[in-house]
XYZ file of C-alpha atoms in Angstrom:
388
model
C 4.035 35.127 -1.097
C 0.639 36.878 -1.610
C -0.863 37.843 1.411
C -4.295 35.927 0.858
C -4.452 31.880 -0.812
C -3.323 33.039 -4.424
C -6.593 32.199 -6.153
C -7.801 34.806 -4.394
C -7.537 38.532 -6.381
C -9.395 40.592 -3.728
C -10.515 40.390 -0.698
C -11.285 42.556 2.652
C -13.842 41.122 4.891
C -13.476 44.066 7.846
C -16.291 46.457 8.310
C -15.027 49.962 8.764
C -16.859 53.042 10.452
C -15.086 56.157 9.653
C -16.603 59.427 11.610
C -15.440 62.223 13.560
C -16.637 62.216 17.030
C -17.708 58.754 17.202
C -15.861 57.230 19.957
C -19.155 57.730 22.680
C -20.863 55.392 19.453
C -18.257 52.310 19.968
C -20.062 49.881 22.699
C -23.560 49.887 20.221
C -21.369 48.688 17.442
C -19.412 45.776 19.684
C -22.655 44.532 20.781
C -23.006 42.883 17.962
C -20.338 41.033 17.718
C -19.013 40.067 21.735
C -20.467 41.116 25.233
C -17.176 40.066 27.680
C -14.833 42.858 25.909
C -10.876 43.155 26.761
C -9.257 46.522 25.661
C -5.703 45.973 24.730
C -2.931 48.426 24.676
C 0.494 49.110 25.204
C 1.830 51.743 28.211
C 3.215 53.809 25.461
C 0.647 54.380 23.015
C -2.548 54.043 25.915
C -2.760 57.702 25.053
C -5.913 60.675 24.790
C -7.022 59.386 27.868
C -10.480 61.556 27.833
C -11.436 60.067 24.630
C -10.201 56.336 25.823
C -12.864 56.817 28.562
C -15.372 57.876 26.307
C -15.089 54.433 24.803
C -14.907 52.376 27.598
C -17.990 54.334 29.268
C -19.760 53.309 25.774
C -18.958 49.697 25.734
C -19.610 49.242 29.515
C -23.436 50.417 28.180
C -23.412 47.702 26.082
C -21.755 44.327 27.549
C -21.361 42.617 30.716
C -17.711 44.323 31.478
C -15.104 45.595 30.153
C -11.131 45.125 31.082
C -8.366 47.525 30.135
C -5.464 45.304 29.228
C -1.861 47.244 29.191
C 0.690 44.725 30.744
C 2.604 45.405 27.737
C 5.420 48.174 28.055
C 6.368 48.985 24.340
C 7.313 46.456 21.985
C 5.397 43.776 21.784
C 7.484 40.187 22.251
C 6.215 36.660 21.809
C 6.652 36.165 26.030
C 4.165 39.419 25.844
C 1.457 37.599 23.488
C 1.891 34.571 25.352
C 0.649 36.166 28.757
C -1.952 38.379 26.652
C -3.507 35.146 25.394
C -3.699 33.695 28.448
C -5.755 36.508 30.205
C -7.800 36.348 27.580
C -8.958 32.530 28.032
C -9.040 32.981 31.732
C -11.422 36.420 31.515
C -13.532 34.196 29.099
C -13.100 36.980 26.914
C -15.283 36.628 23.244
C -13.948 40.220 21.450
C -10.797 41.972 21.566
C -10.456 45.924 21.539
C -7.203 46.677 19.829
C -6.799 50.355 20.738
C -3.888 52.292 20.175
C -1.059 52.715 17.412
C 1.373 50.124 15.743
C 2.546 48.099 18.663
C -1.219 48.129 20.106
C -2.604 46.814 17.259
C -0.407 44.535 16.496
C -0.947 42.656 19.890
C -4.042 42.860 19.525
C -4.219 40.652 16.444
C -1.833 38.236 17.407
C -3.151 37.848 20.962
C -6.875 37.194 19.448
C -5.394 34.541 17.076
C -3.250 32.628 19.823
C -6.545 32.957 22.613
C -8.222 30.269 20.262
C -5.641 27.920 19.690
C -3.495 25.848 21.578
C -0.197 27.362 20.480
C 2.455 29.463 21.735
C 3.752 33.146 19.965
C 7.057 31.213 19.044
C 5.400 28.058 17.729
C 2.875 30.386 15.565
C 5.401 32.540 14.033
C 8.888 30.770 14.284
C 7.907 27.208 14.494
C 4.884 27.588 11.338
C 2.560 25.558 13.449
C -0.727 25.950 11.807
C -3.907 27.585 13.209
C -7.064 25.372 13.699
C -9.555 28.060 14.550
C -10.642 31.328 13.731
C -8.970 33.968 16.426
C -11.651 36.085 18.551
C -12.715 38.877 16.831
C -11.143 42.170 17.257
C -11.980 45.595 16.920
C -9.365 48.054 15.863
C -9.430 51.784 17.169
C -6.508 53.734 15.751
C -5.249 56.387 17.795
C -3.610 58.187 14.980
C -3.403 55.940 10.974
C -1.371 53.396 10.821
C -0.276 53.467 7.164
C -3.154 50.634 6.714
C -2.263 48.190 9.372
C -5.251 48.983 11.121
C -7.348 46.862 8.589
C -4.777 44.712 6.981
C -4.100 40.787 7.819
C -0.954 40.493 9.114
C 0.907 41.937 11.718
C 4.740 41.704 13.242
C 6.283 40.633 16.985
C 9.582 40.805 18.543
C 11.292 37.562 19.064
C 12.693 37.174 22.540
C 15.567 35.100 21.687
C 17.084 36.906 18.540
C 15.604 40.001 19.098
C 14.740 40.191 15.527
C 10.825 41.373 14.243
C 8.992 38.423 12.502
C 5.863 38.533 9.999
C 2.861 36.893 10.327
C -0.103 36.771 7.756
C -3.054 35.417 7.467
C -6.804 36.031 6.259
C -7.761 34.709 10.009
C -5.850 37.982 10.660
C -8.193 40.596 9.415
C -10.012 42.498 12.035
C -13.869 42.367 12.586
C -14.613 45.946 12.415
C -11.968 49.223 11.951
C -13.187 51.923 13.871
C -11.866 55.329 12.636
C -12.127 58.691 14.647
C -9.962 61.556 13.727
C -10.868 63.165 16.832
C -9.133 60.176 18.644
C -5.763 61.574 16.672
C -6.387 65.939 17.035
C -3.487 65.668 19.942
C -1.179 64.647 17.165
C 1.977 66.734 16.614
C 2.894 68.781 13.701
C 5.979 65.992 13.608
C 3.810 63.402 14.007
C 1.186 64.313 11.233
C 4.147 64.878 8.922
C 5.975 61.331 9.359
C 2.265 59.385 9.544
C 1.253 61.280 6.200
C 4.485 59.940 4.414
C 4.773 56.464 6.003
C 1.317 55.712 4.451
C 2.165 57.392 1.295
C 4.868 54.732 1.377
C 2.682 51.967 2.142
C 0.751 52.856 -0.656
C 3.362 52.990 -3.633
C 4.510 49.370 -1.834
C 1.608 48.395 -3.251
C 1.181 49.769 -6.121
C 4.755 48.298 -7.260
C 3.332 44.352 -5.961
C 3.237 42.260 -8.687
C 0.169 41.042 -7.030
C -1.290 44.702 -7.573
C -4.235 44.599 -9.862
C -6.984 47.515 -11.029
C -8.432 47.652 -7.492
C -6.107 47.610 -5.135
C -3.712 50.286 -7.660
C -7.188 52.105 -7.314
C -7.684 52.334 -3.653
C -3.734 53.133 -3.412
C -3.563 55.774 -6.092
C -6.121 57.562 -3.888
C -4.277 57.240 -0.802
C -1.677 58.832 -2.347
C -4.173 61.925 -3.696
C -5.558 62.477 -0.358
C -2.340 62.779 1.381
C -0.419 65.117 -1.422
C -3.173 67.475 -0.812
C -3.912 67.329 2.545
C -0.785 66.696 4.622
C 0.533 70.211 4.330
C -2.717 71.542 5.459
C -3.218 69.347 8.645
C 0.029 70.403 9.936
C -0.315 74.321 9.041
C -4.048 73.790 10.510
C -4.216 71.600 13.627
C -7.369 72.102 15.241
C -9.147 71.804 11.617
C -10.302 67.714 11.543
C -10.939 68.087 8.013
C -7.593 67.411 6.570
C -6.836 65.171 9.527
C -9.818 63.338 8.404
C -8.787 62.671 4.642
C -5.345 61.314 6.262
C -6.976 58.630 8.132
C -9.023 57.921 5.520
C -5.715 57.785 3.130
C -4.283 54.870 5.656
C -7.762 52.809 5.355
C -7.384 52.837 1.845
C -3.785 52.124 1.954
C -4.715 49.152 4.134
C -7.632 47.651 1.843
C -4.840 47.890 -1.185
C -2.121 46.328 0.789
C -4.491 43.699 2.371
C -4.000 42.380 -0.970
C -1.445 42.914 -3.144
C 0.938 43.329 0.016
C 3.538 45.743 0.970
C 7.224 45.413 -0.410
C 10.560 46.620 -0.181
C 10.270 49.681 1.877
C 8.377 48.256 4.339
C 10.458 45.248 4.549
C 13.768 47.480 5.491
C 11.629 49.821 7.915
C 10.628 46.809 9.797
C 13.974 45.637 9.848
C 15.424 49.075 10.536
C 12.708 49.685 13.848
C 14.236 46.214 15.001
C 18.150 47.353 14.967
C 17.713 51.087 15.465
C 15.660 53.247 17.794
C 13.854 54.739 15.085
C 9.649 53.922 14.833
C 7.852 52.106 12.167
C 6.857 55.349 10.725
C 9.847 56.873 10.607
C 11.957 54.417 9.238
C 9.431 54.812 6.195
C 9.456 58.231 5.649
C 13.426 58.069 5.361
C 13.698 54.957 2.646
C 10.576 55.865 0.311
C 12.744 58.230 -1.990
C 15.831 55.597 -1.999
C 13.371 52.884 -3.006
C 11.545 54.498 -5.434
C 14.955 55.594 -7.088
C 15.654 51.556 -7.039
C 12.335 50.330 -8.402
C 12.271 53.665 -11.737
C 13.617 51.673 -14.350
C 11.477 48.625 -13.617
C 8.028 50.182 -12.834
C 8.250 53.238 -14.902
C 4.561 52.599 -16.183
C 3.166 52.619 -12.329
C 4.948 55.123 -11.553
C 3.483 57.368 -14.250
C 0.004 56.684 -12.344
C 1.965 58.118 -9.256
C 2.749 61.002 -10.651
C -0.394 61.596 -12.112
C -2.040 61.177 -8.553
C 0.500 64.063 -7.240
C -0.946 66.142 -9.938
C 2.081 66.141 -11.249
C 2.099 67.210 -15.508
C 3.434 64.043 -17.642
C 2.275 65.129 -20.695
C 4.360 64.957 -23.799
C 6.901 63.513 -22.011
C 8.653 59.620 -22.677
C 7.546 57.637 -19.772
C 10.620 57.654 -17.815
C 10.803 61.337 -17.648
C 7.391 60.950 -16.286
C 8.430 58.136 -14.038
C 11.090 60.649 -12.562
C 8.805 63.008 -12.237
C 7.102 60.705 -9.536
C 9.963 60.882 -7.659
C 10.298 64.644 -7.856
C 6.574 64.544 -6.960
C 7.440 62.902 -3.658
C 10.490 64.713 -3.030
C 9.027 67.905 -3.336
C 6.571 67.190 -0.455
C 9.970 65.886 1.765
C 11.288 69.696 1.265
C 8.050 71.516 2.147
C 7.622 69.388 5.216
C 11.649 69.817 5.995
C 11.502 65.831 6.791
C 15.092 64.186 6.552
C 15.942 61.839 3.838
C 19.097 60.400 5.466
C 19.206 57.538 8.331
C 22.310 59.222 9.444
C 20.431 61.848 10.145
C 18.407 60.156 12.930
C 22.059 58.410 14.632
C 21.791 55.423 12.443
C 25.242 54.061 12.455
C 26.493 53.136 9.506
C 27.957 49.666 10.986
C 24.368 48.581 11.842
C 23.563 48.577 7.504
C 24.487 44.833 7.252
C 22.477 43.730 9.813
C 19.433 45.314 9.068
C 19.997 44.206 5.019
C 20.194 40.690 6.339
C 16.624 40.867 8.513
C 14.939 42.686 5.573
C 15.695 39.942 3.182
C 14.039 37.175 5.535
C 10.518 39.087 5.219
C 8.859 36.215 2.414
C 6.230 39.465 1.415
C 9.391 40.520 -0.653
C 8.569 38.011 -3.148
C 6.139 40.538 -4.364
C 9.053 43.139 -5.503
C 8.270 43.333 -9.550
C 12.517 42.678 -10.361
C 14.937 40.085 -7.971
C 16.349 41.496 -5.336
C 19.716 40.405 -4.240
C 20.564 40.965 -0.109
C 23.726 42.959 -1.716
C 21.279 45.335 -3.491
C 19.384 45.970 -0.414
C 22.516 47.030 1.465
C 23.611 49.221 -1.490
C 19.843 50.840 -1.195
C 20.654 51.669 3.030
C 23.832 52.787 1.777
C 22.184 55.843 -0.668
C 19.807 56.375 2.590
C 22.778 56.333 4.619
């Protein structure tokens, strides 16, 4: 299932402002686009609270008020976007503020999209029921990158009955405008900066293996996966320097305009399904299964993965093209070891009973039609195992 109608080859409709120090800048950009502005975000990730009121002095400047929205504890579940939704027609609300991380953003989405029609979280994305109208529009401010989710169409909810994560897509889904600020993110911890850097390196070889990948979306993800070999190391060993920090959030946006359409694939597939079984985070839960995956996509992909190792400035030459395909996966190792981040779910109290389940949820995901070979539920359990 490609993420856009499949006629469609490429397409990202979101404007994007990426500065440092641009947060005080945010209400003369809105302005444009809504005046009665609700800021949504989630207890947990309503975080750098001197540059949050930074932002909400700026759009008070320029609209008729402006209400902080962060009913939701963590997760967000469909009873969650249901009640969003619903303060958002009663505040006559005409632009959403999505500001935060993963959760944030995703309720953000979703909650624009359900404000406009006449549907519930559960009919929208268990019971298929079609949208009529175009959601509010919402403006994305990342507090740290989101391995491309920030600007991407689609976004995932907890169900409150099975307790399981479901997928939504749609090009209704795209935000309005992507507002990203490093400084937003300088808090970020050396852990932190580590698992982000990989989970969007991740997100971008997802999308390079789509078989809905073409020229510019392998482009734009190839990049990603420059900037991020050769600045990751250096934003960790120098915090306070944006500059680094800066080429990582601009690694996620163009992880996000590559996924938005070719799609992501297998490892993000099992990382959502891991983050819905285990405590682990989205970002995480990536970082752990890129290795494993890549080591189960080699033999099939070998020619992308030659452009993989080529953006790791790894040396392919005069070597057959799986030996340079392996040397992708060397490539990406080799940045695991220097950032010490573990390869193994056991190592994060994964238990090894849990596998099944989380093989079973992955399979449901319909982006995995997109994987360039078939993949059997039996092979996805033997790929947790090899994380295991």
């Amino acid at each position: 299932m490609p993420v856009l109608p499949e006629w469609i080859n490429f397409q990202f409709p979101p404007k994007i402002h990426f500065e440092i120090d641009c947060g005080y800048k945010l209400g003369s950009f809105v302005k444009n686009i809504g005046t009665r502005v609700v800021l949504i975000a989630t207890q947990k990730e309503l975080e750098n609270a001197e540059e949050l009121s930074i932002i909400k002095t700026s759009l008070e400047k320029h609209s008729e008020g402006v209400i902080i929205f962060d009913d939701i504890v963590d997760k967000v579940h469909f009873k969650d976007l249901d009640s969003t939704a619903h303060f958002l027609r009663i505040s006559n609300a005409d632009c959403v503020v999505a500001y935060g991380s993963f959760e944030s953003i995703n309720a953000g989405k979703a909650a624009a999209l359900l404000a406009t029609n006449d549907l519930f979280a559960e009919e929208l994305l268990v019971g298929k029921k079609q949208l009529k109208k175009r959601g509010l529009p919402v403006i994305v401010v990342p507090t740290k990158p989101l391995l491309g989710n920030e600007c991407s169409p689609f976004f995932s909810v907890v169900d409150d009955k099975d307790k399981n994560r479901k997928y939504f897509a749609h090009e209704w889904a795209f935000p309005e405008l992507v507002v990203s600020d490093p400084k937003i993110g300088a808090g970020m911890s050396s852990t932190e900066t580590a698992k982000t850097g990989i989970a969007i390196l991740s997100a971008a070889v997802d999308s390079i293996l789509s078989k809905y990948a073409n020229e510019i979306t392998s482009s734009t993800a190839l990049r990603a996966i420059e900037l991020i070999s050769k600045n990751i190391v250096p934003a960790i060993r120098e915090p306070r320097n944006l500059g680094p920090k800066n080429s990582i959030y601009a690694a996620s946006l163009l992880a996000g305009i590559a996924q938005s359409t070719s799609s992501l694939g297998l490892c993000y597939a099992l990382s959502l399904a891991v983050t819905t079984v285990t405590n682990l985070d989205i970002f995480q839960a990536m970082s752990i299964l890129l290795p494993h995956v890549m080591e189960y996509n080699l033999t099939s992909s070998a020619g992308k993965y030659v452009m993989i190792a080529r953006a790791l400035d790894e040396d392919v030459s005069n070597i057959s093209v799986i030996e340079a395909a392996i040397k992708a996966v060397e490539g990406i190792r080799k940045i695991y070891l220097e950032l010490r981040i573990p390869q193994r779910l056991s190592e994060y109290e994964v238990k090894k009973i849990d596998l099944p389940g989380i093989a079973t949820l992955a399979a449901t995901y319909p982006f995995l039609d997109c994987l360039p070979r078939e993949l059997p539920k039996n092979e996805i359990e033997t790929i947790l195992v090899a994380a295991f």
